[in-house]
Structure formats: structure tokens, C-alpha cells
mmCIF file of C-alpha atoms and ligand atoms in Angstrom:
data_model
loop_
_atom_site.group_PDB
_atom_site.id
_atom_site.type_symbol
_atom_site.label_atom_id
_atom_site.label_comp_id
_atom_site.label_asym_id
_atom_site.label_seq_id
_atom_site.Cartn_x
_atom_site.Cartn_y
_atom_site.Cartn_z
ATOM 1 C CA MET O 1 -15.650 27.819 7.244
ATOM 2 C CA LYS O 2 -17.227 24.625 8.728
ATOM 3 C CA ILE O 3 -15.241 21.545 8.537
ATOM 4 C CA LEU O 4 -16.726 18.124 9.700
ATOM 5 C CA VAL O 5 -14.199 15.972 11.444
ATOM 6 C CA THR O 6 -15.207 12.493 11.645
ATOM 7 C CA GLY O 7 -13.576 10.473 14.946
ATOM 8 C CA GLY O 8 -12.694 13.972 15.863
ATOM 9 C CA THR O 9 -13.073 12.553 19.823
ATOM 10 C CA GLY O 10 -10.254 10.286 19.114
ATOM 11 C CA TYR O 11 -6.850 10.365 19.237
ATOM 12 C CA ILE O 12 -5.503 11.969 16.200
ATOM 13 C CA GLY O 13 -9.030 13.596 15.588
ATOM 14 C CA SER O 14 -9.147 15.498 18.861
ATOM 15 C CA HIS O 15 -5.696 17.330 18.392
ATOM 16 C CA THR O 16 -6.876 18.097 14.890
ATOM 17 C CA VAL O 17 -9.819 20.087 15.906
ATOM 18 C CA VAL O 18 -7.749 21.903 18.264
ATOM 19 C CA GLU O 19 -5.315 22.975 15.440
ATOM 20 C CA LEU O 20 -8.569 23.759 13.074
ATOM 21 C CA GLN O 21 -10.085 25.796 15.557
ATOM 22 C CA GLN O 22 -6.932 27.709 16.311
ATOM 23 C CA SER O 23 -6.596 28.486 12.745
ATOM 24 C CA GLY O 24 -9.994 29.950 12.545
ATOM 25 C CA TYR O 25 -12.135 27.176 11.369
ATOM 26 C CA GLU O 26 -15.353 26.088 12.959
ATOM 27 C CA VAL O 27 -15.699 22.296 13.758
ATOM 28 C CA VAL O 28 -18.572 19.889 14.070
ATOM 29 C CA ILE O 29 -17.725 16.221 15.160
ATOM 30 C CA ILE O 30 -19.111 13.161 14.368
ATOM 31 C CA ASP O 31 -17.866 9.819 16.482
ATOM 32 C CA ASN O 32 -20.007 7.166 17.454
ATOM 33 C CA LEU O 33 -17.609 7.073 20.722
ATOM 34 C CA SER O 34 -16.687 3.413 20.277
ATOM 35 C CA ASN O 35 -13.133 4.277 21.066
ATOM 36 C CA SER O 36 -13.400 7.848 22.714
ATOM 37 C CA TYR O 37 -15.367 9.559 25.329
ATOM 38 C CA ALA O 38 -17.540 12.704 25.553
ATOM 39 C CA SER O 39 -15.340 14.400 27.753
ATOM 40 C CA VAL O 40 -12.940 14.824 25.195
ATOM 41 C CA VAL O 41 -15.020 17.685 23.810
ATOM 42 C CA ASP O 42 -14.986 19.451 26.967
ATOM 43 C CA ASN O 43 -11.274 19.090 27.000
ATOM 44 C CA ILE O 44 -10.983 20.480 23.398
ATOM 45 C CA GLU O 45 -12.826 23.610 24.473
ATOM 46 C CA LYS O 46 -10.657 23.784 27.683
ATOM 47 C CA ILE O 47 -7.502 24.237 25.432
ATOM 48 C CA SER O 48 -9.053 26.217 22.555
ATOM 49 C CA GLY O 49 -11.825 28.181 24.549
ATOM 50 C CA ILE O 50 -14.083 27.113 21.549
ATOM 51 C CA ARG O 51 -16.449 24.294 21.840
ATOM 52 C CA PRO O 52 -16.821 22.169 18.626
ATOM 53 C CA GLY O 53 -19.828 21.163 17.603
ATOM 54 C CA PHE O 54 -20.387 17.172 18.419
ATOM 55 C CA GLU O 55 -22.959 14.524 17.157
ATOM 56 C CA LYS O 56 -22.753 10.891 18.396
ATOM 57 C CA ILE O 57 -23.385 9.181 15.148
ATOM 58 C CA ASP O 58 -22.717 5.996 13.866
ATOM 59 C CA LEU O 59 -21.609 6.331 10.098
ATOM 60 C CA THR O 60 -21.943 2.870 9.369
ATOM 61 C CA ASP O 61 -25.955 4.059 9.881
ATOM 62 C CA ILE O 62 -26.631 5.115 6.587
ATOM 63 C CA GLY O 63 -30.017 6.962 7.790
ATOM 64 C CA LYS O 64 -28.142 9.090 10.643
ATOM 65 C CA THR O 65 -25.674 10.177 8.348
ATOM 66 C CA ALA O 66 -27.804 11.323 5.644
ATOM 67 C CA ASN O 67 -29.706 12.992 8.182
ATOM 68 C CA PHE O 68 -26.716 14.967 9.357
ATOM 69 C CA PHE O 69 -26.203 16.444 6.239
ATOM 70 C CA ASN O 70 -29.805 17.135 5.655
ATOM 71 C CA ARG O 71 -29.426 19.399 9.071
ATOM 72 C CA HIS O 72 -25.632 21.029 8.555
ATOM 73 C CA ASN O 73 -25.670 22.632 4.921
ATOM 74 C CA ASN O 74 -22.670 25.062 5.578
ATOM 75 C CA ILE O 75 -19.770 22.511 5.555
ATOM 76 C CA VAL O 76 -16.767 22.912 3.402
ATOM 77 C CA GLY O 77 -14.578 20.007 3.861
ATOM 78 C CA VAL O 78 -14.214 16.399 5.715
ATOM 79 C CA ILE O 79 -11.105 15.038 7.619
ATOM 80 C CA HIS O 80 -12.300 11.606 7.770
ATOM 81 C CA PHE O 81 -10.366 9.644 10.813
ATOM 82 C CA ALA O 82 -13.260 7.353 12.006
ATOM 83 C CA ALA O 83 -12.232 3.875 11.893
ATOM 84 C CA LEU O 84 -11.484 0.832 13.915
ATOM 85 C CA LYS O 85 -7.782 0.779 14.111
ATOM 86 C CA ALA O 86 -6.473 -2.747 16.052
ATOM 87 C CA VAL O 87 -4.557 -4.641 13.467
ATOM 88 C CA GLY O 88 -4.605 -7.672 15.562
ATOM 89 C CA GLU O 89 -8.071 -7.245 16.101
ATOM 90 C CA SER O 90 -8.730 -6.939 12.336
ATOM 91 C CA VAL O 91 -7.353 -10.550 11.854
ATOM 92 C CA GLN O 92 -9.577 -11.937 14.387
ATOM 93 C CA GLU O 93 -13.043 -10.059 13.167
ATOM 94 C CA PRO O 94 -12.356 -9.143 9.478
ATOM 95 C CA LEU O 95 -15.945 -8.474 8.630
ATOM 96 C CA LEU O 96 -16.113 -6.109 11.699
ATOM 97 C CA TYR O 97 -13.351 -4.006 10.243
ATOM 98 C CA TYR O 98 -14.567 -4.399 6.272
ATOM 99 C CA ARG O 99 -17.985 -2.977 7.679
ATOM 100 C CA ASN O 100 -17.263 -0.240 9.917
ATOM 101 C CA ASN O 101 -14.454 1.160 8.050
ATOM 102 C CA LEU O 102 -15.703 0.722 4.400
ATOM 103 C CA ASN O 103 -19.460 1.091 4.866
ATOM 104 C CA SER O 104 -18.801 4.608 7.028
ATOM 105 C CA LEU O 105 -16.785 5.754 4.255
ATOM 106 C CA ILE O 106 -19.532 5.111 1.543
ATOM 107 C CA ASN O 107 -21.976 6.572 3.582
ATOM 108 C CA LEU O 108 -19.966 9.669 4.422
ATOM 109 C CA LEU O 109 -19.065 10.084 0.521
ATOM 110 C CA GLU O 110 -22.752 9.697 -0.549
ATOM 111 C CA GLY O 111 -23.734 12.125 1.932
ATOM 112 C CA MET O 112 -20.853 14.538 0.815
ATOM 113 C CA ILE O 113 -21.998 14.494 -2.623
ATOM 114 C CA LYS O 114 -25.657 15.134 -2.014
ATOM 115 C CA ALA O 115 -24.823 17.884 0.183
ATOM 116 C CA GLY O 116 -22.546 19.148 -2.444
ATOM 117 C CA ILE O 117 -19.280 19.180 -0.090
ATOM 118 C CA PRO O 118 -16.166 18.865 -2.372
ATOM 119 C CA ASN O 119 -13.359 17.954 -0.228
ATOM 120 C CA ILE O 120 -12.247 14.967 1.736
ATOM 121 C CA VAL O 121 -8.988 14.366 3.807
ATOM 122 C CA PHE O 122 -8.555 10.707 4.497
ATOM 123 C CA SER O 123 -6.445 9.198 7.488
ATOM 124 C CA SER O 124 -4.709 6.529 5.491
ATOM 125 C CA SER O 125 -1.398 4.630 6.653
ATOM 126 C CA CYS O 126 2.086 3.541 5.942
ATOM 127 C CA THR O 127 0.910 -0.149 6.198
ATOM 128 C CA VAL O 128 -0.095 0.410 2.773
ATOM 129 C CA TYR O 129 3.325 -0.104 1.390
ATOM 130 C CA GLY O 130 3.717 -3.401 3.428
ATOM 131 C CA GLN O 131 7.490 -3.905 3.489
ATOM 132 C CA PRO O 132 8.911 -1.460 1.001
ATOM 133 C CA ASP O 133 11.599 -2.570 -1.174
ATOM 134 C CA GLU O 134 13.426 0.805 -0.876
ATOM 135 C CA LEU O 135 13.566 3.141 1.532
ATOM 136 C CA PRO O 136 12.794 5.920 2.771
ATOM 137 C CA VAL O 137 9.600 4.738 1.093
ATOM 138 C CA THR O 138 8.148 7.527 -1.332
ATOM 139 C CA GLU O 139 4.540 7.930 -2.187
ATOM 140 C CA GLN O 140 5.239 6.052 -5.638
ATOM 141 C CA ALA O 141 6.105 2.927 -3.774
ATOM 142 C CA PRO O 142 3.759 0.202 -4.958
ATOM 143 C CA ILE O 143 0.625 -0.792 -3.004
ATOM 144 C CA GLN O 144 1.567 -4.358 -1.613
ATOM 145 C CA LYS O 145 -0.745 -7.179 -0.815
ATOM 146 C CA ALA O 146 -2.541 -6.165 2.725
ATOM 147 C CA TRP O 147 -0.869 -7.600 5.521
ATOM 148 C CA SER O 148 -3.961 -7.604 7.530
ATOM 149 C CA PRO O 149 -7.759 -7.008 7.366
ATOM 150 C CA TYR O 150 -7.095 -3.051 9.077
ATOM 151 C CA ALA O 151 -4.545 -2.438 6.551
ATOM 152 C CA HIS O 152 -6.556 -3.712 3.238
ATOM 153 C CA THR O 153 -9.406 -1.391 4.646
ATOM 154 C CA LYS O 154 -6.829 1.544 4.015
ATOM 155 C CA GLN O 155 -6.093 0.343 0.611
ATOM 156 C CA ILE O 156 -9.654 -0.126 -0.488
ATOM 157 C CA ALA O 157 -10.791 3.262 1.213
ATOM 158 C CA GLU O 158 -7.934 4.956 -0.541
ATOM 159 C CA GLU O 159 -9.266 3.347 -3.894
ATOM 160 C CA ILE O 160 -13.112 4.122 -3.236
ATOM 161 C CA ILE O 161 -11.936 7.699 -2.732
ATOM 162 C CA GLU O 162 -9.764 7.710 -5.843
ATOM 163 C CA ASN O 163 -12.548 6.322 -8.143
ATOM 164 C CA THR O 164 -15.034 8.631 -6.691
ATOM 165 C CA THR O 165 -13.113 11.721 -7.685
ATOM 166 C CA LYS O 166 -13.130 10.700 -11.283
ATOM 167 C CA VAL O 167 -16.876 10.999 -11.681
ATOM 168 C CA GLU O 168 -17.985 13.244 -8.835
ATOM 169 C CA ASN O 169 -17.210 16.851 -7.731
ATOM 170 C CA VAL O 170 -15.163 15.640 -5.057
ATOM 171 C CA LYS O 171 -11.259 16.092 -4.414
ATOM 172 C CA GLY O 172 -9.122 14.022 -2.161
ATOM 173 C CA ILE O 173 -6.081 14.319 0.009
ATOM 174 C CA LEU O 174 -4.898 10.589 1.405
ATOM 175 C CA LEU O 175 -2.561 11.063 4.280
ATOM 176 C CA ARG O 176 -0.351 8.099 4.943
ATOM 177 C CA TYR O 177 0.608 8.485 8.558
ATOM 178 C CA PHE O 178 3.729 6.360 9.908
ATOM 179 C CA ASN O 179 3.617 6.097 13.939
ATOM 180 C CA PRO O 180 1.666 8.990 15.646
ATOM 181 C CA ILE O 181 3.121 9.362 19.238
ATOM 182 C CA GLY O 182 2.904 11.806 22.188
ATOM 183 C CA ALA O 183 0.249 14.261 23.403
ATOM 184 C CA HIS O 184 -0.705 17.789 23.349
ATOM 185 C CA GLU O 185 1.404 19.758 25.693
ATOM 186 C CA SER O 186 -1.491 20.819 27.741
ATOM 187 C CA VAL O 187 -2.090 16.978 28.508
ATOM 188 C CA LEU O 188 -5.856 17.695 28.460
ATOM 189 C CA ILE O 189 -5.809 15.241 25.324
ATOM 190 C CA GLY O 190 -3.850 12.291 23.928
ATOM 191 C CA GLU O 191 -4.286 8.619 23.468
ATOM 192 C CA LEU O 192 -6.555 6.631 25.819
ATOM 193 C CA PRO O 193 -5.593 3.134 24.919
ATOM 194 C CA ILE O 194 -8.233 0.613 26.174
ATOM 195 C CA GLY O 195 -6.991 -2.405 28.225
ATOM 196 C CA VAL O 196 -3.509 -3.591 26.997
ATOM 197 C CA PRO O 197 -1.862 -1.483 24.465
ATOM 198 C CA ASN O 198 -0.554 -2.915 21.303
ATOM 199 C CA ASN O 199 1.851 -0.030 20.560
ATOM 200 C CA LEU O 200 5.049 0.435 21.724
ATOM 201 C CA ILE O 201 4.961 4.214 23.116
ATOM 202 C CA PRO O 202 1.923 3.331 25.316
ATOM 203 C CA PHE O 203 3.466 0.100 26.505
ATOM 204 C CA ILE O 204 6.831 1.592 27.472
ATOM 205 C CA THR O 205 5.014 4.688 29.416
ATOM 206 C CA GLN O 206 2.787 2.159 31.300
ATOM 207 C CA THR O 207 5.736 -0.077 32.015
ATOM 208 C CA ALA O 208 7.577 2.900 33.344
ATOM 209 C CA ILE O 209 4.908 3.916 35.552
ATOM 210 C CA GLY O 210 4.006 0.572 36.934
ATOM 211 C CA LYS O 211 1.067 -0.318 35.224
ATOM 212 C CA ARG O 212 2.779 -3.106 33.481
ATOM 213 C CA GLU O 213 5.561 -5.349 34.481
ATOM 214 C CA VAL O 214 7.688 -5.616 31.321
ATOM 215 C CA LEU O 215 8.220 -4.282 28.154
ATOM 216 C CA SER O 216 8.421 -7.048 25.653
ATOM 217 C CA VAL O 217 11.001 -6.338 23.000
ATOM 218 C CA PHE O 218 9.453 -8.130 19.645
ATOM 219 C CA GLY O 219 12.685 -9.551 17.990
ATOM 220 C CA GLU O 220 16.306 -8.889 17.910
ATOM 221 C CA ASP O 221 17.209 -10.381 15.076
ATOM 222 C CA TYR O 222 16.050 -8.236 11.959
ATOM 223 C CA ASN O 223 18.250 -7.098 9.293
ATOM 224 C CA THR O 224 18.518 -3.731 11.039
ATOM 225 C CA PRO O 225 22.095 -2.147 13.168
ATOM 226 C CA ASP O 226 20.712 -3.244 16.641
ATOM 227 C CA GLY O 227 18.680 -6.090 15.459
ATOM 228 C CA THR O 228 15.591 -4.650 16.485
ATOM 229 C CA ALA O 229 12.577 -2.993 13.829
ATOM 230 C CA ILE O 230 12.693 0.255 12.660
ATOM 231 C CA ARG O 231 10.020 2.774 12.603
ATOM 232 C CA ASP O 232 9.208 6.422 11.896
ATOM 233 C CA TYR O 233 7.713 8.254 14.863
ATOM 234 C CA ILE O 234 5.956 11.500 14.191
ATOM 235 C CA HIS O 235 4.322 13.967 17.205
ATOM 236 C CA VAL O 236 0.517 13.804 16.755
ATOM 237 C CA VAL O 237 0.495 17.633 16.871
ATOM 238 C CA ASP O 238 3.072 17.686 14.032
ATOM 239 C CA LEU O 239 0.546 15.272 12.519
ATOM 240 C CA ALA O 240 -2.458 17.449 13.222
ATOM 241 C CA LYS O 241 -0.992 20.314 11.536
ATOM 242 C CA ALA O 242 -0.636 18.919 8.385
ATOM 243 C CA HIS O 243 -4.473 18.288 8.127
ATOM 244 C CA VAL O 244 -5.115 21.765 8.083
ATOM 245 C CA ILE O 245 -2.640 22.719 5.814
ATOM 246 C CA ALA O 246 -4.336 19.912 3.580
ATOM 247 C CA ILE O 247 -7.787 21.551 4.162
ATOM 248 C CA ASP O 248 -6.629 24.673 3.227
ATOM 249 C CA ARG O 249 -4.654 23.497 0.144
ATOM 250 C CA MET O 250 -8.236 22.221 -1.137
ATOM 251 C CA LEU O 251 -10.074 25.454 -0.255
ATOM 252 C CA ASN O 252 -7.553 27.587 -1.992
ATOM 253 C CA ASP O 253 -7.691 25.023 -5.262
ATOM 254 C CA LYS O 254 -3.931 24.406 -4.630
ATOM 255 C CA SER O 255 -4.324 20.653 -5.367
ATOM 256 C CA LYS O 256 -2.522 19.163 -8.468
ATOM 257 C CA ASP O 257 -5.035 16.349 -8.679
ATOM 258 C CA LYS O 258 -8.367 15.175 -7.900
ATOM 259 C CA VAL O 259 -6.954 12.747 -5.367
ATOM 260 C CA GLU O 260 -3.174 13.477 -3.683
ATOM 261 C CA MET O 261 -1.265 11.635 -1.298
ATOM 262 C CA PHE O 262 1.376 12.485 1.303
ATOM 263 C CA ASN O 263 3.555 10.763 3.415
ATOM 264 C CA LEU O 264 3.045 11.908 7.124
ATOM 265 C CA GLY O 265 6.549 10.992 8.888
ATOM 266 C CA THR O 266 9.561 12.874 10.027
ATOM 267 C CA GLY O 267 11.905 11.011 7.468
ATOM 268 C CA ASN O 268 13.874 9.395 10.297
ATOM 269 C CA GLY O 269 13.450 5.872 11.497
ATOM 270 C CA PHE O 270 14.423 4.443 15.067
ATOM 271 C CA SER O 271 14.838 1.232 16.311
ATOM 272 C CA VAL O 272 13.088 -0.282 19.515
ATOM 273 C CA LEU O 273 16.095 0.036 21.492
ATOM 274 C CA GLU O 274 16.841 3.540 20.130
ATOM 275 C CA VAL O 275 13.130 4.366 21.367
ATOM 276 C CA ILE O 276 13.986 2.533 24.897
ATOM 277 C CA ASN O 277 17.243 4.725 25.282
ATOM 278 C CA SER O 278 15.747 7.712 24.299
ATOM 279 C CA PHE O 279 12.949 7.608 26.656
ATOM 280 C CA GLU O 280 15.168 6.351 29.517
ATOM 281 C CA LYS O 281 17.532 9.184 28.864
ATOM 282 C CA VAL O 282 14.691 12.263 28.805
ATOM 283 C CA THR O 283 12.815 10.553 31.746
ATOM 284 C CA ASP O 284 15.588 9.167 33.858
ATOM 285 C CA VAL O 285 13.410 6.340 34.628
ATOM 286 C CA LYS O 286 15.041 2.972 33.943
ATOM 287 C CA LEU O 287 13.003 0.622 31.795
ATOM 288 C CA ASN O 288 12.266 -3.283 32.470
ATOM 289 C CA TYR O 289 12.258 -4.758 29.577
ATOM 290 C CA LYS O 290 13.117 -8.512 27.886
ATOM 291 C CA ILE O 291 13.579 -9.407 24.239
ATOM 292 C CA VAL O 292 11.324 -12.016 23.004
ATOM 293 C CA ASP O 293 10.187 -13.367 19.731
ATOM 294 C CA ARG O 294 9.255 -11.179 16.670
ATOM 295 C CA ARG O 295 5.660 -10.466 16.757
ATOM 296 C CA SER O 296 3.526 -12.134 14.016
ATOM 297 C CA GLY O 297 3.084 -9.560 11.130
ATOM 298 C CA ASP O 298 5.538 -6.880 12.002
ATOM 299 C CA ILE O 299 7.507 -5.539 9.482
ATOM 300 C CA GLU O 300 11.339 -4.877 9.871
ATOM 301 C CA LYS O 301 11.681 -1.570 8.992
ATOM 302 C CA VAL O 302 9.970 1.302 7.480
ATOM 303 C CA TRP O 303 10.594 5.417 7.499
ATOM 304 C CA ALA O 304 9.199 7.917 5.317
ATOM 305 C CA ASN O 305 10.480 9.846 2.136
ATOM 306 C CA THR O 306 9.176 13.275 3.200
ATOM 307 C CA THR O 307 10.230 15.376 0.447
ATOM 308 C CA TYR O 308 7.250 15.763 -1.675
ATOM 309 C CA ALA O 309 4.939 16.287 1.757
ATOM 310 C CA ASN O 310 7.554 18.843 2.689
ATOM 311 C CA ARG O 311 7.676 20.604 -0.507
ATOM 312 C CA GLU O 312 4.220 20.677 -1.821
ATOM 313 C CA LEU O 313 2.279 21.109 1.754
ATOM 314 C CA GLY O 314 5.008 23.569 3.136
ATOM 315 C CA TRP O 315 5.132 21.003 6.212
ATOM 316 C CA LYS O 316 7.530 19.385 8.180
ATOM 317 C CA ALA O 317 7.350 17.689 11.251
ATOM 318 C CA GLU O 318 9.356 19.406 14.054
ATOM 319 C CA LYS O 319 9.421 17.580 17.247
ATOM 320 C CA GLY O 320 12.202 15.219 17.470
ATOM 321 C CA ILE O 321 12.594 11.743 19.168
ATOM 322 C CA ASP O 322 13.510 12.840 22.741
ATOM 323 C CA GLU O 323 10.818 15.914 22.563
ATOM 324 C CA MET O 324 8.246 12.820 21.732
ATOM 325 C CA MET O 325 9.208 10.720 24.440
ATOM 326 C CA LEU O 326 8.928 13.473 26.851
ATOM 327 C CA SER O 327 5.515 14.178 25.411
ATOM 328 C CA ALA O 328 4.547 10.596 25.814
ATOM 329 C CA TRP O 329 5.669 10.413 29.381
ATOM 330 C CA ASN O 330 3.952 13.605 30.692
ATOM 331 C CA TRP O 331 0.780 12.039 29.216
ATOM 332 C CA GLU O 332 1.131 9.049 30.994
ATOM 333 C CA LYS O 333 1.757 11.011 34.277
ATOM 334 C CA ALA O 334 -1.371 13.263 33.597
ATOM 335 C CA LEU O 335 -3.364 10.144 32.919
ATOM 336 C CA GLN O 336 -2.508 9.084 36.595
ATOM 337 C CA LYS O 337 -3.903 11.981 38.030
ATOM 338 C CA LYS O 338 -6.982 12.420 35.598
ATOM 339 C CA THR O 339 -10.664 12.621 37.241
ATOM 340 C CA TRP O 340 -12.109 12.353 33.796
ATOM 341 C CA PRO O 341 -13.634 10.974 31.730
HETATM 342 P P1 NAD J 17 -9.218 6.614 17.417
HETATM 343 O O1 NAD J 17 -9.621 5.340 17.581
HETATM 344 O O2 NAD J 17 -8.488 7.153 18.981
HETATM 345 O O3 NAD J 17 -10.160 7.617 16.818
HETATM 346 C C1 NAD J 17 -11.172 6.926 15.772
HETATM 347 C C2 NAD J 17 -12.359 7.705 16.459
HETATM 348 O O4 NAD J 17 -13.306 6.957 15.213
HETATM 349 C C3 NAD J 17 -12.683 7.008 17.585
HETATM 350 O O5 NAD J 17 -13.117 7.970 18.362
HETATM 351 C C4 NAD J 17 -13.885 6.037 17.326
HETATM 352 O O6 NAD J 17 -14.872 6.222 18.418
HETATM 353 C C5 NAD J 17 -14.521 6.513 15.669
HETATM 354 N N1 NAD J 17 -15.065 5.664 15.275
HETATM 355 C C6 NAD J 17 -14.684 4.416 14.926
HETATM 356 N N2 NAD J 17 -16.024 3.966 13.870
HETATM 357 C C7 NAD J 17 -16.661 4.836 13.913
HETATM 358 C C8 NAD J 17 -18.059 4.845 13.048
HETATM 359 N N3 NAD J 17 -18.251 3.731 12.426
HETATM 360 N N4 NAD J 17 -18.905 5.741 13.203
HETATM 361 C C9 NAD J 17 -18.338 7.019 14.468
HETATM 362 N N5 NAD J 17 -17.289 7.089 14.555
HETATM 363 C C10 NAD J 17 -16.449 6.077 14.595
HETATM 364 O O7 NAD J 17 -7.627 6.156 16.575
HETATM 365 P P2 NAD J 17 -6.680 6.949 15.793
HETATM 366 O O8 NAD J 17 -5.158 6.863 16.301
HETATM 367 O O9 NAD J 17 -6.971 8.542 16.324
HETATM 368 O O10 NAD J 17 -6.914 7.131 14.340
HETATM 369 C C11 NAD J 17 -7.225 7.958 13.575
HETATM 370 C C12 NAD J 17 -7.268 7.487 12.005
HETATM 371 O O11 NAD J 17 -6.053 7.329 11.912
HETATM 372 C C13 NAD J 17 -7.894 5.873 11.725
HETATM 373 O O12 NAD J 17 -8.456 5.868 10.925
HETATM 374 C C14 NAD J 17 -6.788 5.063 11.657
HETATM 375 O O13 NAD J 17 -6.838 4.253 10.972
HETATM 376 C C15 NAD J 17 -5.711 6.070 11.209
HETATM 377 N N6 NAD J 17 -4.164 5.678 11.382
HETATM 378 C C16 NAD J 17 -3.790 5.608 12.730
HETATM 379 C C17 NAD J 17 -2.521 5.499 13.114
HETATM 380 C C18 NAD J 17 -2.095 5.010 14.526
HETATM 381 O O14 NAD J 17 -1.334 4.874 14.835
HETATM 382 N N7 NAD J 17 -2.911 5.811 15.597
HETATM 383 C C19 NAD J 17 -1.797 5.155 12.078
HETATM 384 C C20 NAD J 17 -2.392 5.272 10.852
HETATM 385 C C21 NAD J 17 -3.588 5.577 10.479
HETATM 386 N N1 UFG J 18 7.006 -3.474 19.543
HETATM 387 C C1 UFG J 18 7.374 -3.964 20.601
HETATM 388 N N2 UFG J 18 6.793 -4.038 21.621
HETATM 389 C C2 UFG J 18 5.811 -3.759 21.948
HETATM 390 C C3 UFG J 18 4.978 -3.259 21.029
HETATM 391 C C4 UFG J 18 5.423 -2.875 19.632
HETATM 392 O O1 UFG J 18 8.774 -4.326 20.465
HETATM 393 O O2 UFG J 18 4.804 -3.924 23.020
HETATM 394 C C5 UFG J 18 7.479 -2.972 18.521
HETATM 395 C C6 UFG J 18 6.676 -3.421 17.334
HETATM 396 O O3 UFG J 18 7.098 -4.868 17.044
HETATM 397 C C7 UFG J 18 7.414 -2.484 16.317
HETATM 398 C C8 UFG J 18 7.412 -1.349 16.814
HETATM 399 O O4 UFG J 18 7.155 -1.836 18.138
HETATM 400 O O5 UFG J 18 8.616 -3.016 15.618
HETATM 401 C C9 UFG J 18 6.385 -0.454 16.544
HETATM 402 O O6 UFG J 18 5.118 -1.208 16.894
HETATM 403 P P1 UFG J 18 3.629 -0.785 17.221
HETATM 404 O O7 UFG J 18 2.790 -1.728 17.407
HETATM 405 O O8 UFG J 18 3.612 0.818 18.043
HETATM 406 O O9 UFG J 18 3.415 0.267 15.537
HETATM 407 P P2 UFG J 18 3.172 -0.546 14.226
HETATM 408 O O10 UFG J 18 4.261 -0.007 13.237
HETATM 409 O O11 UFG J 18 3.630 -2.134 14.463
HETATM 410 O O12 UFG J 18 1.635 -0.279 13.999
HETATM 411 C C10 UFG J 18 1.321 1.136 13.878
HETATM 412 C C11 UFG J 18 -0.053 0.971 13.880
HETATM 413 C C12 UFG J 18 -0.826 0.638 12.953
HETATM 414 C C13 UFG J 18 -0.691 1.563 11.794
HETATM 415 C C14 UFG J 18 0.889 1.587 11.599
HETATM 416 C C15 UFG J 18 1.630 2.610 10.266
HETATM 417 O O13 UFG J 18 -0.218 0.318 15.240
HETATM 418 O O14 UFG J 18 -2.287 0.827 13.200
HETATM 419 O O15 UFG J 18 1.540 1.944 12.727
HETATM 420 O O16 UFG J 18 0.725 3.843 10.627
HETATM 421 F F1 UFG J 18 -1.056 1.216 10.719
#
């Protein structure tokens, strides 16, 4: 059973490739390497003992994408991770984001339809909910006006898939991720932030290891118990496992609708200060941080209601905040020593 994983050399994609292989699936990756390295393929092989197929293709290239499907006629499902994901950059370069994230999806769907591949799992985000009125947020919460072009591409992509399933022989599962963190226990794959990280966890680990001087905590005047913003952090391997279940579900005809959506989080929210405390506790490293103004565009608090995903997928995130912090720290230490890419 061959699965196409787009963006498979990226952070979440690479962990998912390993889980798919360990569940018996054959994997072929498409990635243009705009935010990842070809050496990730070697490291996936080191973990699983199996080398996934890899093709360097930009999915916005309609000819090359169509050509890929002409050459692979035995794919049964697609997991579509490939996208640009930096919220701030998307504000500066909206057209780049709309072109990359939407043209690639359209080309992919056209290729799948022509090749008769009926299953797509899509990487969506809890950003589609904006600041939800009710917490924890369920899949039924209204989609709010997007806070960034990046978030807007996720909303439009969900609709493109939904509309396509109405008229084509295609089923979709939309996975709305909360905040993925941590790395594979082998420390052979993980997130490779390029330049100054935007996300909290890599900024914490880089500060702790001495690459950054001080972590800025964005805002302590939110309406939360300690005043700092709350998110639902989920370990990337827990997240990866849900993708295998989503693919199994489609292949075994267990989907209830042609398009389904699931929240992938732990169901627990942690504030920035709680995350820092957990990090300091499990690593025994004192973190240099200062409180600064809120970051523009940030929401105050969000965490998932995972009841539906837990019940329907028979899946539950297993790792807690301390374990996730240790995982992120082990990865940062491994990055210091790494000889690749
Ligand atoms: P990532 O950047 O590590 O991986 C994405 C991969 O897609 C990269 O390897 C990149 O080179 C590739 N890519 C981008 N555009 C491409 C194109 N046009 N053609 C071919 N390959 C292309 O990001 P990630 O964190 O692994 O995220 C994976 C998916 O999950 C993305 O769709 C992202 O928007 C979504 N997501 C991520 C988060 C998060 O916090 N990491 C949260 C919610 C949703
Ligand atoms: N934060 C800091 N200091 C930093 C970085 C972040 O205090 O240096 C705070 C933020 O203000 C926020 C929290 O830590 O309150 C988490 O911030 P991240 O940037 O790590 O994550 P976001 O929730 O802002 O966004 C992330 C991804 C998005 C994705 C979203 C939901 O960056 O792409 O999760 O999945 F859409």
C-alpha cells in the first residue's frame, strides 16, 4: 500500500513517514526542499530501516506534478503537508503564500483525480478557529475571519477539499493541529528552524543552549491565570500517529462523511510561563527570559476539545508537557552535535 507524503522531508511529514513505514505502508515523498533537506531521507532510513521514495518536485509546477502521477499508478492515499507556514512572513508576502499553498493543493487534487486516487489527509491548523468563543474548542466551532494570509490559506484549502469531495471520487480528512513540538526519540529527525525561530519551544531551547541571549515572553496581561497566553502543545510523534490512523480509516471505509475534520491536540492548555517552568524543571537549566509587550496577531488562549478525535479515531495524545519539553531539549542538544545536513 503506497502513500504519497507531500512535504515529507519537513518537520511533521518526516515523523509521519516513519510511523507509516512502521505500520507497513510504503512511502513516496514529494518535497521541493524549500524548508527541509534531502538528508532527512537518510535519517528516516536510519530510524525505520526502510528508504522512502523521494522526488524533488515543486507542487506549484503543474507539469511536474502531473508527470509524477503518470509515473506512479499504485498510490492509494495522499497526506498533504507541503506548505509554507510562517505566519509573519505570510503577512509580508501574501501572494507567495496563496500561490504556494493553494496552487500546490489544486495541482495535487487534479493529479489525484486523474490517477484515480480517492483519499487525501490534509494538514490544517487550529488557526482556522481564530480566538474561539468557547473553550475547549470543538470541531463544530465557527470558522472565523482569518488572522493572517497563512491561516486564510488553510481555510480556503479546507473548502477546496470539501467542494471537491462533493463532485469527485475523493474523500478528505482535515486534521487541525494545535501546537506540535518535540522530536523523534532517536533525535535523528526534528524541527530545523532556519534563522531566528518564531515559535516558543525552539526559542526556549536555543536560549537555554546559548544560541539566543534571552527569551521574550509576549504579554503578561492576558485574561489567563498567570497573564500569559495559553496553547495546546502536542508531541509531534503523537501527531504523526494520528495520520496513520486517518489513512487506515479511509482505506477501510470507516469515514462517516466524504470530508471529516478532527482536532489534534492533547486537550490541555499551558501558559507560556507554565511551559517555561516545565522546561526548567525537567532540564535543570535556568532560562533567561523577560516579559515584553504582546506579539501582534496572537490570540489569547486556545486548546482543543479532543473528544471527537479520541472517540472516532481511537487515538489519544500520550505525551505530557514535561516529556515534550525533555524531547525538545534532547533535540536541541543533538542539533549542536549534528554532522548533517
Ligand atoms: P515544514 O516546513 O517543516 O514542512 C513542510 C514541507 O513542505 C517542507 O519540507 C517544504 O520544503 C515543503 N514544501 C513547501 N512548499 C512546497 C511546494 N510548493 N512543493 C513541494 N514541497 C513544498 O512544516 P511542518 O511544521 O512540518 O508543517 C507541515 C504542515 O502542517 C504544513 O501544511 C503546516 O502549515 C501545517 N501545520 C503546521 C503547524 C506547526 O506548528 N508546525 C501547525 C499547524 C499546521
Ligand atoms: N511566544 C513567546 N515568545 C516567543 C515565541 C512565542 O512568548 O519567542 C508565545 C506566543 O506569544 C504564544 C505562544 O508562545 O502565546 C506560542 O507561540 P508559537 O509562535 O509557538 O505558536 P502559535 O500558537 O502562535 O502558532 C503556531 C504556529 C502556527 C499554527 C498555530 C496553530 O506557528 O503556524 O501554532 O497550530 F498555525
